Amino acid sequence: MIELPERRSVVVEHQLVAVECGGCGQVSEPVAPGGVSGRVQYGAVLEQLFTTGPWLPEPAISS
């Protein structure tokens, strides 16, 4: 019998919240960590699966 090893997913969540000062009304805008450029990002392996899966007639997402 041949078996593949169990794979574990790693999910990193960043929550960026803008807050307004109750005294002066200034809004503090958060800055995303380096390498984070969108609301949802996929790692290289998952992105490869999404774009080249045998069940897809064409790429589902563009890089």
GROMACS .gro file of N, CA and C in nm:
model
  189
    1MET      N    1   0.084  -0.117   0.000
    1MET     CA    2   0.000   0.000   0.000
    1MET      C    3   0.089   0.124   0.000
    2ILE      N    4   0.051   0.222  -0.077
    2ILE     CA    5   0.122   0.350  -0.082
    2ILE      C    6   0.028   0.457  -0.027
    3GLU      N    7   0.081   0.541   0.060
    3GLU     CA    8   0.001   0.648   0.121
    3GLU      C    9   0.078   0.777   0.119
    4LEU      N   10   0.006   0.886   0.100
    4LEU     CA   11   0.067   1.018   0.107
    4LEU      C   12   0.067   1.066   0.252
    5PRO      N   13   0.168   1.141   0.294
    5PRO     CA   14   0.170   1.191   0.432
    5PRO      C   15   0.059   1.296   0.452
    6GLU      N   16   0.012   1.305   0.574
    6GLU     CA   17  -0.089   1.406   0.607
    6GLU      C   18  -0.028   1.544   0.595
    7ARG      N   19  -0.102   1.636   0.536
    7ARG     CA   20  -0.052   1.773   0.521
    7ARG      C   21  -0.131   1.865   0.613
    8ARG      N   22  -0.062   1.956   0.672
    8ARG     CA   23  -0.127   2.053   0.760
    8ARG      C   24  -0.121   2.190   0.696
    9SER      N   25  -0.232   2.261   0.701
    9SER     CA   26  -0.238   2.396   0.647
    9SER      C   27  -0.192   2.496   0.752
   10VAL      N   28  -0.130   2.601   0.706
   10VAL     CA   29  -0.091   2.711   0.794
   10VAL      C   30  -0.167   2.835   0.748
   11VAL      N   31  -0.246   2.891   0.837
   11VAL     CA   32  -0.325   3.010   0.805
   11VAL      C   33  -0.277   3.122   0.895
   12VAL      N   34  -0.241   3.234   0.834
   12VAL     CA   35  -0.200   3.352   0.909
   12VAL      C   36  -0.302   3.462   0.880
   13GLU      N   37  -0.362   3.515   0.985
   13GLU     CA   38  -0.464   3.617   0.969
   13GLU      C   39  -0.411   3.749   1.025
   14HIS      N   40  -0.426   3.854   0.947
   14HIS     CA   41  -0.393   3.989   0.991
   14HIS      C   42  -0.522   4.070   0.989
   15GLN      N   43  -0.556   4.131   1.101
   15GLN     CA   44  -0.675   4.215   1.107
   15GLN      C   45  -0.628   4.360   1.117
   16LEU      N   46  -0.663   4.439   1.016
   16LEU     CA   47  -0.624   4.579   1.012
   16LEU      C   48  -0.748   4.663   1.036
   17VAL      N   49  -0.746   4.739   1.144
   17VAL     CA   50  -0.863   4.817   1.183
   17VAL      C   51  -0.825   4.964   1.191
   18ALA      N   52  -0.896   5.048   1.118
   18ALA     CA   53  -0.876   5.192   1.127
   18ALA      C   54  -0.961   5.242   1.244
   19VAL      N   55  -0.903   5.328   1.327
   19VAL     CA   56  -0.977   5.382   1.441
   19VAL      C   57  -0.972   5.534   1.439
   20GLU      N   58  -1.079   5.593   1.489
   20GLU     CA   59  -1.090   5.739   1.493
   20GLU      C   60  -1.077   5.786   1.637
   21CYS      N   61  -0.994   5.887   1.657
   21CYS     CA   62  -0.975   5.946   1.790
   21CYS      C   63  -1.103   6.018   1.830
   22GLY      N   64  -1.152   5.985   1.950
   22GLY     CA   65  -1.273   6.049   1.999
   22GLY      C   66  -1.254   6.196   2.032
   23GLY      N   67  -1.129   6.238   2.054
   23GLY     CA   68  -1.103   6.376   2.090
   23GLY      C   69  -1.086   6.467   1.969
   24CYS      N   70  -0.999   6.430   1.876
   24CYS     CA   71  -0.969   6.519   1.763
   24CYS      C   72  -1.028   6.472   1.631
   25GLY      N   73  -1.076   6.347   1.625
   25GLY     CA   74  -1.138   6.296   1.502
   25GLY      C   75  -1.039   6.242   1.400
   26GLN      N   76  -0.909   6.245   1.432
   26GLN     CA   77  -0.809   6.193   1.339
   26GLN      C   78  -0.823   6.041   1.329
   27VAL      N   79  -0.814   5.990   1.205
   27VAL     CA   80  -0.826   5.846   1.182
   27VAL      C   81  -0.686   5.788   1.170
   28SER      N   82  -0.662   5.683   1.245
   28SER     CA   83  -0.534   5.612   1.241
   28SER      C   84  -0.551   5.492   1.149
   29GLU      N   85  -0.478   5.493   1.036
   29GLU     CA   86  -0.486   5.384   0.938
   29GLU      C   87  -0.373   5.284   0.963
   30PRO      N   88  -0.404   5.157   0.974
   30PRO     CA   89  -0.300   5.056   0.995
   30PRO      C   90  -0.222   5.028   0.867
   31VAL      N   91  -0.103   4.974   0.882
   31VAL     CA   92  -0.019   4.935   0.768
   31VAL      C   93  -0.004   4.783   0.770
   32ALA      N   94  -0.027   4.721   0.655
   32ALA     CA   95  -0.015   4.575   0.645
   32ALA      C   96   0.131   4.535   0.658
   33PRO      N   97   0.157   4.415   0.711
   33PRO     CA   98   0.294   4.365   0.721
   33PRO      C   99   0.357   4.349   0.582
   34GLY      N  100   0.488   4.351   0.576
   34GLY     CA  101   0.559   4.333   0.450
   34GLY      C  102   0.517   4.204   0.380
   35GLY      N  103   0.498   4.210   0.249
   35GLY     CA  104   0.459   4.093   0.172
   35GLY      C  105   0.309   4.072   0.163
   36VAL      N  106   0.232   4.150   0.238
   36VAL     CA  107   0.086   4.139   0.233
   36VAL      C  108   0.036   4.252   0.144
   37SER      N  109  -0.028   4.212   0.032
   37SER     CA  110  -0.067   4.316  -0.064
   37SER      C  111  -0.215   4.313  -0.101
   38GLY      N  112  -0.292   4.225  -0.043
   38GLY     CA  113  -0.434   4.220  -0.080
   38GLY      C  114  -0.518   4.168   0.034
   39ARG      N  115  -0.648   4.172   0.014
   39ARG     CA  116  -0.740   4.126   0.118
   39ARG      C  117  -0.728   3.976   0.141
   40VAL      N  118  -0.706   3.900   0.034
   40VAL     CA  119  -0.688   3.755   0.045
   40VAL      C  120  -0.568   3.718  -0.039
   41GLN      N  121  -0.477   3.641   0.017
   41GLN     CA  122  -0.360   3.594  -0.055
   41GLN      C  123  -0.345   3.446  -0.033
   42TYR      N  124  -0.296   3.377  -0.135
   42TYR     CA  125  -0.273   3.234  -0.127
   42TYR      C  126  -0.125   3.206  -0.140
   43GLY      N  127  -0.078   3.104  -0.072
   43GLY     CA  128   0.062   3.063  -0.085
   43GLY      C  129   0.087   3.003  -0.223
   44ALA      N  130   0.213   2.984  -0.255
   44ALA     CA  131   0.252   2.937  -0.388
   44ALA      C  132   0.192   2.802  -0.423
   45VAL      N  133   0.188   2.709  -0.329
   45VAL     CA  134   0.135   2.575  -0.358
   45VAL      C  135  -0.015   2.581  -0.385
   46LEU      N  136  -0.089   2.653  -0.302
   46LEU     CA  137  -0.233   2.663  -0.319
   46LEU      C  138  -0.267   2.740  -0.446
   47GLU      N  139  -0.194   2.845  -0.474
   47GLU     CA  140  -0.218   2.921  -0.597
   47GLU      C  141  -0.192   2.834  -0.720
   48GLN      N  142  -0.088   2.753  -0.716
   48GLN     CA  143  -0.058   2.663  -0.827
   48GLN      C  144  -0.173   2.563  -0.846
   49LEU      N  145  -0.227   2.513  -0.737
   49LEU     CA  146  -0.339   2.420  -0.744
   49LEU      C  147  -0.460   2.488  -0.807
   50PHE      N  148  -0.488   2.612  -0.766
   50PHE     CA  149  -0.602   2.687  -0.820
   50PHE      C  150  -0.588   2.713  -0.969
   51THR      N  151  -0.467   2.744  -1.013
   51THR     CA  152  -0.448   2.787  -1.151
   51THR      C  153  -0.423   2.674  -1.249
   52THR      N  154  -0.385   2.556  -1.201
   52THR     CA  155  -0.352   2.448  -1.295
   52THR      C  156  -0.425   2.318  -1.264
   53GLY      N  157  -0.526   2.325  -1.179
   53GLY     CA  158  -0.598   2.202  -1.147
   53GLY      C  159  -0.654   2.136  -1.271
   54PRO      N  160  -0.653   2.004  -1.275
   54PRO     CA  161  -0.701   1.933  -1.393
   54PRO      C  162  -0.849   1.953  -1.420
   55TRP      N  163  -0.923   2.002  -1.320
   55TRP     CA  164  -1.067   2.022  -1.333
   55TRP      C  165  -1.100   2.160  -1.393
   56LEU      N  166  -0.999   2.244  -1.415
   56LEU     CA  167  -1.023   2.379  -1.466
   56LEU      C  168  -0.991   2.386  -1.615
   57PRO      N  169  -1.085   2.435  -1.696
   57PRO     CA  170  -1.057   2.448  -1.838
   57PRO      C  171  -0.958   2.560  -1.869
   58GLU      N  172  -0.948   2.659  -1.780
   58GLU     CA  173  -0.856   2.771  -1.796
   58GLU      C  174  -0.820   2.825  -1.658
   59PRO      N  175  -0.717   2.907  -1.647
   59PRO     CA  176  -0.680   2.959  -1.514
   59PRO      C  177  -0.797   3.034  -1.447
   60ALA      N  178  -0.818   3.003  -1.320
   60ALA     CA  179  -0.929   3.065  -1.245
   60ALA      C  180  -0.891   3.200  -1.188
   61ILE      N  181  -0.762   3.220  -1.158
   61ILE     CA  182  -0.716   3.348  -1.106
   61ILE      C  183  -0.592   3.390  -1.183
   62SER      N  184  -0.572   3.519  -1.189
   62SER     CA  185  -0.451   3.567  -1.257
   62SER      C  186  -0.351   3.614  -1.154
   63SER      N  187  -0.226   3.595  -1.183
   63SER     CA  188  -0.120   3.633  -1.088
   63SER      C  189  -0.083   3.777  -1.106
   0.00000   0.00000   0.00000
